[in-house]
N, CA, C and O atoms as a CHARMM CRD file, in Angstrom:
* protein
*
  352
    1    1 MET  N     17.23200 -13.41700 -20.59100 PROA 1      0.00000
    2    1 MET  CA    16.99200 -12.22500 -20.04600 PROA 1      0.00000
    3    1 MET  C     17.23400 -12.17100 -18.43200 PROA 1      0.00000
    4    1 MET  O     16.79800 -13.06400 -17.70600 PROA 1      0.00000
    5    2 ARG  N     17.91900 -11.11800 -17.95800 PROA 2      0.00000
    6    2 ARG  CA    18.17700 -10.97600 -16.54000 PROA 2      0.00000
    7    2 ARG  C     17.12300 -10.58300 -15.78100 PROA 2      0.00000
    8    2 ARG  O     16.45300  -9.62100 -16.15600 PROA 2      0.00000
    9    3 LYS  N     16.85600 -11.16700 -14.76300 PROA 3      0.00000
   10    3 LYS  CA    15.75400 -10.94900 -13.83700 PROA 3      0.00000
   11    3 LYS  C     16.54300  -9.87600 -12.83000 PROA 3      0.00000
   12    3 LYS  O     17.65500 -10.03200 -12.32400 PROA 3      0.00000
   13    4 ARG  N     15.69200  -8.81100 -12.69800 PROA 4      0.00000
   14    4 ARG  CA    16.05400  -7.81000 -11.56900 PROA 4      0.00000
   15    4 ARG  C     15.26400  -7.68500 -10.31100 PROA 4      0.00000
   16    4 ARG  O     14.04300  -7.81100 -10.39800 PROA 4      0.00000
   17    5 SER  N     15.80600  -7.45600  -9.16900 PROA 5      0.00000
   18    5 SER  CA    14.87100  -7.35800  -8.10700 PROA 5      0.00000
   19    5 SER  C     14.33600  -5.70900  -8.20500 PROA 5      0.00000
   20    5 SER  O     15.00500  -4.72200  -8.51000 PROA 5      0.00000
   21    6 PRO  N     13.10400  -5.78200  -7.88900 PROA 6      0.00000
   22    6 PRO  CA    12.56100  -4.33800  -7.85000 PROA 6      0.00000
   23    6 PRO  C     13.36900  -3.57700  -6.85200 PROA 6      0.00000
   24    6 PRO  O     13.87700  -4.08300  -5.85100 PROA 6      0.00000
   25    7 ALA  N     13.45100  -2.32100  -7.20100 PROA 7      0.00000
   26    7 ALA  CA    14.14000  -1.07400  -6.41000 PROA 7      0.00000
   27    7 ALA  C     12.95600  -0.72100  -5.27100 PROA 7      0.00000
   28    7 ALA  O     11.73900  -0.64000  -5.44100 PROA 7      0.00000
   29    8 VAL  N     13.71900  -0.54700  -4.09600 PROA 8      0.00000
   30    8 VAL  CA    12.77000  -0.13200  -3.11100 PROA 8      0.00000
   31    8 VAL  C     12.60600   1.45100  -3.37400 PROA 8      0.00000
   32    8 VAL  O     13.65400   2.03400  -3.65200 PROA 8      0.00000
   33    9 TYR  N     11.38700   2.24700  -3.32200 PROA 9      0.00000
   34    9 TYR  CA    11.31700   3.45900  -3.67800 PROA 9      0.00000
   35    9 TYR  C     10.77100   4.33800  -2.45900 PROA 9      0.00000
   36    9 TYR  O     10.85900   5.56200  -2.55200 PROA 9      0.00000
   37   10 HSD  N     10.23900   3.78500  -1.37900 PROA 10     0.00000
   38   10 HSD  CA     9.89400   4.54100  -0.41300 PROA 10     0.00000
   39   10 HSD  C     10.92300   5.24100   0.27200 PROA 10     0.00000
   40   10 HSD  O     12.08700   4.90400   0.05400 PROA 10     0.00000
   41   11 ASN  N     10.69700   6.08800   1.00100 PROA 11     0.00000
   42   11 ASN  CA    11.57200   7.00100   1.81900 PROA 11     0.00000
   43   11 ASN  C     12.64900   7.61400   0.84000 PROA 11     0.00000
   44   11 ASN  O     13.83700   7.71000   1.14500 PROA 11     0.00000
   45   12 TRP  N     12.23400   7.92900  -0.09700 PROA 12     0.00000
   46   12 TRP  CA    12.89800   8.96100  -1.11900 PROA 12     0.00000
   47   12 TRP  C     12.89600  10.37900  -0.51300 PROA 12     0.00000
   48   12 TRP  O     11.78500  10.61600  -0.03900 PROA 12     0.00000
   49   13 THR  N     13.64800  11.27300  -0.38400 PROA 13     0.00000
   50   13 THR  CA    13.71300  12.49000   0.14400 PROA 13     0.00000
   51   13 THR  C     13.88100  13.76700  -0.79900 PROA 13     0.00000
   52   13 THR  O     14.77400  13.76000  -1.64600 PROA 13     0.00000
   53   14 TYR  N     13.15100  14.70600  -0.67700 PROA 14     0.00000
   54   14 TYR  CA    13.20600  15.96600  -1.60500 PROA 14     0.00000
   55   14 TYR  C     13.49800  17.05500  -0.69400 PROA 14     0.00000
   56   14 TYR  O     13.28700  16.94800   0.51400 PROA 14     0.00000
   57   15 ASP  N     14.03000  18.21600  -1.28800 PROA 15     0.00000
   58   15 ASP  CA    14.21800  19.38900  -0.57900 PROA 15     0.00000
   59   15 ASP  C     12.88600  20.14100  -0.97000 PROA 15     0.00000
   60   15 ASP  O     12.15200  19.67000  -1.84000 PROA 15     0.00000
   61   16 LEU  N     12.59200  21.29400  -0.32700 PROA 16     0.00000
   62   16 LEU  CA    11.58200  22.26200  -0.32500 PROA 16     0.00000
   63   16 LEU  C     11.32100  22.68700  -1.72000 PROA 16     0.00000
   64   16 LEU  O     10.24500  23.22300  -1.98500 PROA 16     0.00000
   65   17 GLN  N     12.22700  22.49000  -2.64200 PROA 17     0.00000
   66   17 GLN  CA    12.19300  22.84200  -3.95100 PROA 17     0.00000
   67   17 GLN  C     11.64000  21.83500  -4.95600 PROA 17     0.00000
   68   17 GLN  O     11.27800  22.14600  -6.09000 PROA 17     0.00000
   69   18 GLY  N     11.60100  20.43700  -4.37800 PROA 18     0.00000
   70   18 GLY  CA    11.21100  19.22900  -4.88600 PROA 18     0.00000
   71   18 GLY  C     12.32600  18.39700  -5.62900 PROA 18     0.00000
   72   18 GLY  O     12.15500  17.49300  -6.44600 PROA 18     0.00000
   73   19 ASN  N     13.47200  18.90200  -5.16400 PROA 19     0.00000
   74   19 ASN  CA    14.81700  18.17200  -5.79200 PROA 19     0.00000
   75   19 ASN  C     15.04900  17.14500  -5.01500 PROA 19     0.00000
   76   19 ASN  O     15.05700  17.27800  -3.79100 PROA 19     0.00000
   77   20 LEU  N     15.28400  15.91400  -5.64700 PROA 20     0.00000
   78   20 LEU  CA    15.59400  14.57100  -5.08400 PROA 20     0.00000
   79   20 LEU  C     16.91900  14.82800  -4.13300 PROA 20     0.00000
   80   20 LEU  O     17.87600  15.33500  -4.71900 PROA 20     0.00000
   81   21 THR  N     17.05700  14.57600  -2.92400 PROA 21     0.00000
   82   21 THR  CA    18.34700  14.72100  -2.19800 PROA 21     0.00000
   83   21 THR  C     18.88000  13.20100  -1.77900 PROA 21     0.00000
   84   21 THR  O     20.06000  12.85800  -1.71100 PROA 21     0.00000
   85   22 SER  N     17.86300  12.48400  -1.54700 PROA 22     0.00000
   86   22 SER  CA    18.58900  11.00200  -1.23600 PROA 22     0.00000
   87   22 SER  C     17.63800   9.89000  -1.53900 PROA 22     0.00000
   88   22 SER  O     16.42800  10.11200  -1.49200 PROA 22     0.00000
   89   23 VAL  N     18.12700   8.64000  -1.86300 PROA 23     0.00000
   90   23 VAL  CA    17.41200   7.63100  -2.18100 PROA 23     0.00000
   91   23 VAL  C     17.63100   6.43700  -1.09400 PROA 23     0.00000
   92   23 VAL  O     18.75200   5.93100  -1.03400 PROA 23     0.00000
   93   24 ALA  N     16.68500   6.01100  -0.30700 PROA 24     0.00000
   94   24 ALA  CA    16.79500   5.01000   0.63300 PROA 24     0.00000
   95   24 ALA  C     16.83900   3.69500   0.03700 PROA 24     0.00000
   96   24 ALA  O     15.89400   3.41900  -0.70300 PROA 24     0.00000
   97   25 PHE  N     17.92100   2.65300   0.23800 PROA 25     0.00000
   98   25 PHE  CA    17.96500   1.52400  -0.28100 PROA 25     0.00000
   99   25 PHE  C     18.49100   1.36200  -1.61500 PROA 25     0.00000
  100   25 PHE  O     18.35100   0.37600  -2.33900 PROA 25     0.00000
  101   26 ARG  N     19.11900   2.44900  -1.86800 PROA 26     0.00000
  102   26 ARG  CA    19.66800   2.47600  -3.37600 PROA 26     0.00000
  103   26 ARG  C     20.35100   1.23800  -3.83100 PROA 26     0.00000
  104   26 ARG  O     20.15700   0.63000  -4.88300 PROA 26     0.00000
  105   27 ARG  N     21.32700   0.91400  -2.70300 PROA 27     0.00000
  106   27 ARG  CA    22.09000  -0.42300  -3.17500 PROA 27     0.00000
  107   27 ARG  C     21.52700  -1.69400  -2.47600 PROA 27     0.00000
  108   27 ARG  O     22.20700  -2.67600  -2.18000 PROA 27     0.00000
  109   28 GLY  N     20.17300  -1.54000  -2.24800 PROA 28     0.00000
  110   28 GLY  CA    19.51700  -2.93800  -1.60300 PROA 28     0.00000
  111   28 GLY  C     19.88200  -3.09500  -0.25400 PROA 28     0.00000
  112   28 GLY  O     20.52500  -2.29200   0.42200 PROA 28     0.00000
  113   29 ILE  N     19.37600  -4.30800   0.13000 PROA 29     0.00000
  114   29 ILE  CA    19.47700  -4.43100   1.61500 PROA 29     0.00000
  115   29 ILE  C     20.16400  -5.71600   1.73600 PROA 29     0.00000
  116   29 ILE  O     19.64100  -6.76100   1.35100 PROA 29     0.00000
  117   30 GLN  N     21.57100  -5.64700   2.37600 PROA 30     0.00000
  118   30 GLN  CA    22.23500  -6.84600   2.72000 PROA 30     0.00000
  119   30 GLN  C     22.77200  -7.59500   1.35700 PROA 30     0.00000
  120   30 GLN  O     22.97500  -8.80500   1.25700 PROA 30     0.00000
  121   31 GLY  N     22.97200  -6.52800   0.24900 PROA 31     0.00000
  122   31 GLY  CA    23.44400  -7.17000  -1.04200 PROA 31     0.00000
  123   31 GLY  C     22.25000  -7.46500  -1.87100 PROA 31     0.00000
  124   31 GLY  O     22.52700  -7.57800  -3.06500 PROA 31     0.00000
  125   32 LYS  N     21.01900  -7.62000  -1.57300 PROA 32     0.00000
  126   32 LYS  CA    20.04400  -7.99700  -2.25900 PROA 32     0.00000
  127   32 LYS  C     19.15200  -6.74300  -2.92900 PROA 32     0.00000
  128   32 LYS  O     18.90300  -5.81700  -2.15700 PROA 32     0.00000
  129   33 GLY  N     18.70600  -6.65000  -4.15900 PROA 33     0.00000
  130   33 GLY  CA    17.86200  -5.80400  -4.52600 PROA 33     0.00000
  131   33 GLY  C     18.50100  -4.51200  -5.10800 PROA 33     0.00000
  132   33 GLY  O     19.43600  -4.57700  -5.90600 PROA 33     0.00000
  133   34 GLY  N     18.05400  -3.53000  -4.75500 PROA 34     0.00000
  134   34 GLY  CA    18.62900  -2.11600  -5.07400 PROA 34     0.00000
  135   34 GLY  C     18.55200  -1.69700  -6.52700 PROA 34     0.00000
  136   34 GLY  O     17.92300  -2.37500  -7.33900 PROA 34     0.00000
  137   35 MET  N     19.13000  -0.68400  -6.83100 PROA 35     0.00000
  138   35 MET  CA    19.06800  -0.05200  -8.19400 PROA 35     0.00000
  139   35 MET  C     20.17800  -0.33200  -9.00200 PROA 35     0.00000
  140   35 MET  O     21.29000  -0.15500  -8.50400 PROA 35     0.00000
  141   36 PRO  N     20.07800  -0.77900 -10.28000 PROA 36     0.00000
  142   36 PRO  CA    21.25000  -0.90800 -11.45100 PROA 36     0.00000
  143   36 PRO  C     22.01700   0.51700 -10.94900 PROA 36     0.00000
  144   36 PRO  O     21.51200   1.50100 -10.40800 PROA 36     0.00000
  145   37 ALA  N     23.59200   0.23100 -11.37400 PROA 37     0.00000
  146   37 ALA  CA    24.69600   1.17700 -11.14300 PROA 37     0.00000
  147   37 ALA  C     24.13800   2.37300 -12.08500 PROA 37     0.00000
  148   37 ALA  O     24.17800   3.54300 -11.70300 PROA 37     0.00000
  149   38 ASP  N     23.71900   2.06600 -13.09700 PROA 38     0.00000
  150   38 ASP  CA    23.39600   3.27900 -14.29300 PROA 38     0.00000
  151   38 ASP  C     21.98800   4.01400 -13.98300 PROA 38     0.00000
  152   38 ASP  O     21.57600   4.89300 -14.74000 PROA 38     0.00000
  153   39 ALA  N     21.36100   3.66300 -12.97900 PROA 39     0.00000
  154   39 ALA  CA    20.08100   4.09800 -12.55200 PROA 39     0.00000
  155   39 ALA  C     20.25800   5.62700 -12.32500 PROA 39     0.00000
  156   39 ALA  O     21.22500   6.00100 -11.66100 PROA 39     0.00000
  157   40 ASP  N     19.40300   6.51300 -12.82500 PROA 40     0.00000
  158   40 ASP  CA    19.06700   7.74500 -12.49900 PROA 40     0.00000
  159   40 ASP  C     17.91700   8.13000 -11.72000 PROA 40     0.00000
  160   40 ASP  O     16.82700   8.39400 -12.22700 PROA 40     0.00000
  161   41 PRO  N     18.18400   8.16500 -10.38700 PROA 41     0.00000
  162   41 PRO  CA    16.68600   8.22800  -9.60000 PROA 41     0.00000
  163   41 PRO  C     16.23100   9.64700  -9.77100 PROA 41     0.00000
  164   41 PRO  O     15.02500   9.84800  -9.62100 PROA 41     0.00000
  165   42 GLY  N     17.07700  10.75300 -10.08700 PROA 42     0.00000
  166   42 GLY  CA    16.39700  11.95600 -10.36300 PROA 42     0.00000
  167   42 GLY  C     15.45600  12.17900 -11.43100 PROA 42     0.00000
  168   42 GLY  O     14.61300  13.07600 -11.46100 PROA 42     0.00000
  169   43 SER  N     15.67900  11.21800 -12.38200 PROA 43     0.00000
  170   43 SER  CA    14.74400  11.20600 -13.58600 PROA 43     0.00000
  171   43 SER  C     13.33200  10.71200 -12.99100 PROA 43     0.00000
  172   43 SER  O     12.34400  10.98200 -13.67400 PROA 43     0.00000
  173   44 GLN  N     13.15800  10.08300 -11.90500 PROA 44     0.00000
  174   44 GLN  CA    12.03400   9.66500 -11.38200 PROA 44     0.00000
  175   44 GLN  C     11.26100  10.70600 -10.30500 PROA 44     0.00000
  176   44 GLN  O     10.26100  10.38700  -9.66200 PROA 44     0.00000
  177   45 ALA  N     11.82500  11.80900 -10.25300 PROA 45     0.00000
  178   45 ALA  CA    11.18900  12.84700  -9.29900 PROA 45     0.00000
  179   45 ALA  C      9.91500  13.44900  -9.64100 PROA 45     0.00000
  180   45 ALA  O      9.67300  13.81500 -10.79100 PROA 45     0.00000
  181   46 PRO  N      9.16100  13.55400  -8.76500 PROA 46     0.00000
  182   46 PRO  CA     7.78200  14.13600  -9.18300 PROA 46     0.00000
  183   46 PRO  C      8.03100  15.47300  -9.95500 PROA 46     0.00000
  184   46 PRO  O      9.07200  16.12900  -9.95000 PROA 46     0.00000
  185   47 ARG  N      6.83900  15.75200 -10.63700 PROA 47     0.00000
  186   47 ARG  CA     6.85500  16.95100 -11.41700 PROA 47     0.00000
  187   47 ARG  C      6.58300  17.97200 -10.36400 PROA 47     0.00000
  188   47 ARG  O      6.05400  17.82800  -9.26200 PROA 47     0.00000
  189   48 LYS  N      7.11200  19.15000 -11.00900 PROA 48     0.00000
  190   48 LYS  CA     7.00100  20.27900  -9.77800 PROA 48     0.00000
  191   48 LYS  C      5.84400  21.22700 -10.28100 PROA 48     0.00000
  192   48 LYS  O      5.65800  21.49100 -11.46900 PROA 48     0.00000
  193   49 PHE  N      5.07400  21.71800  -9.20700 PROA 49     0.00000
  194   49 PHE  CA     4.13000  22.44500  -9.54800 PROA 49     0.00000
  195   49 PHE  C      4.53200  23.90300  -9.81300 PROA 49     0.00000
  196   49 PHE  O      5.66500  24.27800  -9.51100 PROA 49     0.00000
  197   50 ARG  N      3.70500  24.67500 -10.32700 PROA 50     0.00000
  198   50 ARG  CA     3.91700  26.25700 -10.39900 PROA 50     0.00000
  199   50 ARG  C      2.76300  26.70000  -9.63400 PROA 50     0.00000
  200   50 ARG  O      1.57900  26.42200  -9.82200 PROA 50     0.00000
  201   51 VAL  N      3.32800  27.48300  -8.68000 PROA 51     0.00000
  202   51 VAL  CA     2.43600  27.91000  -7.53800 PROA 51     0.00000
  203   51 VAL  C      2.30800  29.43500  -7.56200 PROA 51     0.00000
  204   51 VAL  O      3.23200  30.18300  -7.88300 PROA 51     0.00000
  205   52 GLU  N      0.96900  29.87200  -7.16200 PROA 52     0.00000
  206   52 GLU  CA     0.78200  31.33100  -7.18100 PROA 52     0.00000
  207   52 GLU  C     -0.01500  31.48500  -6.13500 PROA 52     0.00000
  208   52 GLU  O     -0.79000  30.56300  -5.88300 PROA 52     0.00000
  209   53 ILE  N     -0.00900  32.65400  -5.30600 PROA 53     0.00000
  210   53 ILE  CA    -0.72400  33.16700  -4.05200 PROA 53     0.00000
  211   53 ILE  C     -1.56600  34.18400  -4.65100 PROA 53     0.00000
  212   53 ILE  O     -1.07000  35.11800  -5.28200 PROA 53     0.00000
  213   54 PHE  N     -3.06500  34.02300  -4.45200 PROA 54     0.00000
  214   54 PHE  CA    -3.99500  35.10100  -4.72300 PROA 54     0.00000
  215   54 PHE  C     -4.79800  35.54500  -3.52900 PROA 54     0.00000
  216   54 PHE  O     -5.68700  34.79100  -3.13100 PROA 54     0.00000
  217   55 CYS  N     -4.59300  36.62100  -2.95200 PROA 55     0.00000
  218   55 CYS  CA    -5.57900  36.93100  -1.77600 PROA 55     0.00000
  219   55 CYS  C     -5.37700  35.93300  -0.77600 PROA 55     0.00000
  220   55 CYS  O     -6.39700  35.53500  -0.21400 PROA 55     0.00000
  221   56 GLY  N     -4.16400  35.38900  -0.39500 PROA 56     0.00000
  222   56 GLY  CA    -3.95700  34.33200   0.75200 PROA 56     0.00000
  223   56 GLY  C     -4.36400  32.98700   0.29800 PROA 56     0.00000
  224   56 GLY  O     -4.28000  32.04100   1.08200 PROA 56     0.00000
  225   57 LEU  N     -4.86600  32.80300  -1.09200 PROA 57     0.00000
  226   57 LEU  CA    -5.20300  31.48700  -1.38300 PROA 57     0.00000
  227   57 LEU  C     -4.01400  31.06900  -2.34900 PROA 57     0.00000
  228   57 LEU  O     -3.42700  31.83200  -3.11600 PROA 57     0.00000
  229   58 MET  N     -3.78400  29.80500  -2.18000 PROA 58     0.00000
  230   58 MET  CA    -2.74100  29.16400  -2.99400 PROA 58     0.00000
  231   58 MET  C     -3.16300  28.34100  -4.13200 PROA 58     0.00000
  232   58 MET  O     -3.86000  27.34100  -3.96300 PROA 58     0.00000
  233   59 PHE  N     -2.76300  28.72900  -5.28800 PROA 59     0.00000
  234   59 PHE  CA    -3.08800  28.10200  -6.47600 PROA 59     0.00000
  235   59 PHE  C     -2.02600  27.33800  -7.02500 PROA 59     0.00000
  236   59 PHE  O     -0.86500  27.74300  -6.95500 PROA 59     0.00000
  237   60 ALA  N     -2.35100  26.19300  -7.60200 PROA 60     0.00000
  238   60 ALA  CA    -0.92100  25.43200  -8.38900 PROA 60     0.00000
  239   60 ALA  C     -1.41600  24.55700  -9.54400 PROA 60     0.00000
  240   60 ALA  O     -2.50100  23.98200  -9.62500 PROA 60     0.00000
  241   61 THR  N     -0.36400  24.57100 -10.46100 PROA 61     0.00000
  242   61 THR  CA    -0.59800  23.80800 -11.68800 PROA 61     0.00000
  243   61 THR  C      0.38900  23.10900 -11.91200 PROA 61     0.00000
  244   61 THR  O      1.35500  23.16900 -11.15100 PROA 61     0.00000
  245   62 LEU  N      0.38200  22.27700 -13.01400 PROA 62     0.00000
  246   62 LEU  CA     1.46900  21.30700 -13.49600 PROA 62     0.00000
  247   62 LEU  C      1.69100  21.79700 -14.80800 PROA 62     0.00000
  248   62 LEU  O      2.70100  21.36700 -15.36600 PROA 62     0.00000
  249   63 SER  N      0.88200  22.70700 -15.51000 PROA 63     0.00000
  250   63 SER  CA     0.87300  23.22600 -16.72800 PROA 63     0.00000
  251   63 SER  C      1.79000  24.43200 -16.96500 PROA 63     0.00000
  252   63 SER  O      1.56800  25.41300 -16.25500 PROA 63     0.00000
  253   64 GLU  N      2.69400  24.50000 -17.77600 PROA 64     0.00000
  254   64 GLU  CA     3.37400  25.64400 -18.01200 PROA 64     0.00000
  255   64 GLU  C      2.54800  26.70200 -18.77200 PROA 64     0.00000
  256   64 GLU  O      2.83200  27.90000 -18.75900 PROA 64     0.00000
  257   65 ALA  N      1.37400  26.10100 -19.51800 PROA 65     0.00000
  258   65 ALA  CA     0.83800  27.08700 -20.42000 PROA 65     0.00000
  259   65 ALA  C     -0.55000  27.78500 -19.67200 PROA 65     0.00000
  260   65 ALA  O     -1.21600  28.63800 -20.25900 PROA 65     0.00000
  261   66 THR  N     -0.85900  27.33000 -18.39300 PROA 66     0.00000
  262   66 THR  CA    -1.76900  27.75400 -17.63900 PROA 66     0.00000
  263   66 THR  C     -1.42600  29.48000 -17.45800 PROA 66     0.00000
  264   66 THR  O     -0.25000  29.79500 -17.27200 PROA 66     0.00000
  265   67 PRO  N     -2.29900  30.37100 -17.50800 PROA 67     0.00000
  266   67 PRO  CA    -1.88600  31.77700 -17.55700 PROA 67     0.00000
  267   67 PRO  C     -1.92700  32.08900 -16.18800 PROA 67     0.00000
  268   67 PRO  O     -2.39800  31.22800 -15.44400 PROA 67     0.00000
  269   68 PRO  N     -1.53400  33.13300 -15.70900 PROA 68     0.00000
  270   68 PRO  CA    -1.65300  33.75000 -14.12300 PROA 68     0.00000
  271   68 PRO  C     -2.80200  33.61200 -13.70900 PROA 68     0.00000
  272   68 PRO  O     -3.71700  33.80600 -14.50900 PROA 68     0.00000
  273   69 ILE  N     -3.10000  33.24600 -12.36800 PROA 69     0.00000
  274   69 ILE  CA    -4.47700  32.92700 -11.74300 PROA 69     0.00000
  275   69 ILE  C     -5.28300  34.34800 -11.88800 PROA 69     0.00000
  276   69 ILE  O     -6.49900  34.21400 -12.01700 PROA 69     0.00000
  277   70 GLY  N     -4.86400  35.46500 -11.88500 PROA 70     0.00000
  278   70 GLY  CA    -5.65800  36.67900 -12.02400 PROA 70     0.00000
  279   70 GLY  C     -6.31200  36.68600 -13.36100 PROA 70     0.00000
  280   70 GLY  O     -7.47400  37.08500 -13.44500 PROA 70     0.00000
  281   71 ARG  N     -5.58300  36.22900 -14.54300 PROA 71     0.00000
  282   71 ARG  CA    -6.06400  36.36200 -15.90700 PROA 71     0.00000
  283   71 ARG  C     -7.00200  35.08700 -15.90900 PROA 71     0.00000
  284   71 ARG  O     -8.13300  35.10700 -16.39600 PROA 71     0.00000
  285   72 TYR  N     -6.47400  34.07000 -15.36800 PROA 72     0.00000
  286   72 TYR  CA    -7.36000  32.74400 -15.42100 PROA 72     0.00000
  287   72 TYR  C     -8.74600  32.88000 -15.02100 PROA 72     0.00000
  288   72 TYR  O     -9.66200  32.50600 -15.75400 PROA 72     0.00000
  289   73 ILE  N     -8.97000  33.51400 -13.63900 PROA 73     0.00000
  290   73 ILE  CA   -10.28000  33.71900 -13.29100 PROA 73     0.00000
  291   73 ILE  C    -11.05800  34.78500 -13.63400 PROA 73     0.00000
  292   73 ILE  O    -12.27400  34.86400 -13.46500 PROA 73     0.00000
  293   74 GLY  N    -10.27800  35.67300 -14.15800 PROA 74     0.00000
  294   74 GLY  CA   -10.78300  36.92300 -14.84300 PROA 74     0.00000
  295   74 GLY  C    -11.28500  37.80700 -13.76100 PROA 74     0.00000
  296   74 GLY  O    -11.44200  37.39200 -12.61300 PROA 74     0.00000
  297   75 PRO  N    -11.58100  39.24200 -14.19400 PROA 75     0.00000
  298   75 PRO  CA   -11.53400  40.22700 -13.24100 PROA 75     0.00000
  299   75 PRO  C    -12.95500  40.40100 -12.43200 PROA 75     0.00000
  300   75 PRO  O    -13.05400  41.26200 -11.55800 PROA 75     0.00000
  301   76 GLU  N    -13.88900  39.66200 -12.72300 PROA 76     0.00000
  302   76 GLU  CA   -15.18800  39.71200 -12.15100 PROA 76     0.00000
  303   76 GLU  C    -15.07900  38.65400 -10.83100 PROA 76     0.00000
  304   76 GLU  O    -15.47800  38.99700  -9.71800 PROA 76     0.00000
  305   77 VAL  N    -14.54000  37.44400 -11.07600 PROA 77     0.00000
  306   77 VAL  CA   -14.22400  36.50500 -10.15900 PROA 77     0.00000
  307   77 VAL  C    -13.12000  37.05700  -9.29700 PROA 77     0.00000
  308   77 VAL  O    -13.34500  36.97500  -8.08900 PROA 77     0.00000
  309   78 ALA  N    -11.97200  37.60400  -9.65400 PROA 78     0.00000
  310   78 ALA  CA   -11.06700  38.17600  -8.76800 PROA 78     0.00000
  311   78 ALA  C    -11.67000  39.14900  -7.95300 PROA 78     0.00000
  312   78 ALA  O    -11.64900  38.99900  -6.73100 PROA 78     0.00000
  313   79 ALA  N    -12.15600  40.03800  -8.42200 PROA 79     0.00000
  314   79 ALA  CA   -13.16100  40.91700  -7.37400 PROA 79     0.00000
  315   79 ALA  C    -13.87700  40.33800  -6.37400 PROA 79     0.00000
  316   79 ALA  O    -13.93600  40.85800  -5.26000 PROA 79     0.00000
  317   80 ARG  N    -14.46000  39.26300  -6.65900 PROA 80     0.00000
  318   80 ARG  CA   -15.26000  38.56800  -5.54700 PROA 80     0.00000
  319   80 ARG  C    -14.40100  38.14300  -4.47000 PROA 80     0.00000
  320   80 ARG  O    -14.51200  38.39700  -3.27000 PROA 80     0.00000
  321   81 ILE  N    -13.41600  37.37000  -5.14700 PROA 81     0.00000
  322   81 ILE  CA   -12.47900  36.88400  -4.14600 PROA 81     0.00000
  323   81 ILE  C    -11.81000  37.97900  -3.24200 PROA 81     0.00000
  324   81 ILE  O    -11.72200  37.83700  -2.02300 PROA 81     0.00000
  325   82 ARG  N    -11.39900  38.94900  -3.83600 PROA 82     0.00000
  326   82 ARG  CA   -10.71100  40.11000  -3.07000 PROA 82     0.00000
  327   82 ARG  C    -11.74800  40.59500  -1.87500 PROA 82     0.00000
  328   82 ARG  O    -11.42900  40.88200  -0.72200 PROA 82     0.00000
  329   83 ARG  N    -13.02300  40.60900  -2.43000 PROA 83     0.00000
  330   83 ARG  CA   -14.05500  41.25200  -1.38200 PROA 83     0.00000
  331   83 ARG  C    -14.14400  40.35300  -0.25300 PROA 83     0.00000
  332   83 ARG  O    -14.29700  40.85700   0.86000 PROA 83     0.00000
  333   84 VAL  N    -14.06300  38.99100  -0.38300 PROA 84     0.00000
  334   84 VAL  CA   -14.32100  38.05000   0.66100 PROA 84     0.00000
  335   84 VAL  C    -13.14800  37.72200   1.22800 PROA 84     0.00000
  336   84 VAL  O    -13.29000  37.15800   2.31300 PROA 84     0.00000
  337   85 MET  N    -11.85100  37.90400   0.81600 PROA 85     0.00000
  338   85 MET  CA   -10.61400  37.44600   1.44200 PROA 85     0.00000
  339   85 MET  C     -9.93000  38.62200   2.00000 PROA 85     0.00000
  340   85 MET  O     -8.73700  38.74700   1.72100 PROA 85     0.00000
  341   86 LYS  N    -10.53400  39.56400   2.79400 PROA 86     0.00000
  342   86 LYS  CA    -9.92100  40.66100   3.18600 PROA 86     0.00000
  343   86 LYS  C     -8.90600  40.39500   4.38700 PROA 86     0.00000
  344   86 LYS  O     -7.84500  41.00900   4.49900 PROA 86     0.00000
  345   87 GLU  N     -9.35300  39.40200   5.28300 PROA 87     0.00000
  346   87 GLU  CA    -8.62700  39.10200   6.26900 PROA 87     0.00000
  347   87 GLU  C     -7.81300  37.90300   5.98300 PROA 87     0.00000
  348   87 GLU  O     -8.22900  37.11100   5.13700 PROA 87     0.00000
  349   88 PRO  N     -6.59000  37.66200   6.65500 PROA 88     0.00000
  350   88 PRO  CA    -5.81500  36.65400   6.46900 PROA 88     0.00000
  351   88 PRO  C     -6.39500  35.25300   6.96000 PROA 88     0.00000
  352   88 PRO  O     -5.72800  34.22700   6.82600 PROA 88     0.00000
């Protein structure tokens, strides 16, 4: 069994859409550690939120099955939020 040094995962950077743009220390430091040549860092990217703005409030979910926020909270709660959130 081949022992591998753990990959350094801090300082990975992502664009504003959550896409991985660079991996710090991918090849290790001074020839030690790093990721295997066949590693796919993109497969380790964080899951993306589905985001919706309602009356200036931001709601987010990881679930594709969650209905739109207006339908989720229902008309009674939506009306109350609209009444309170008149100003930015």
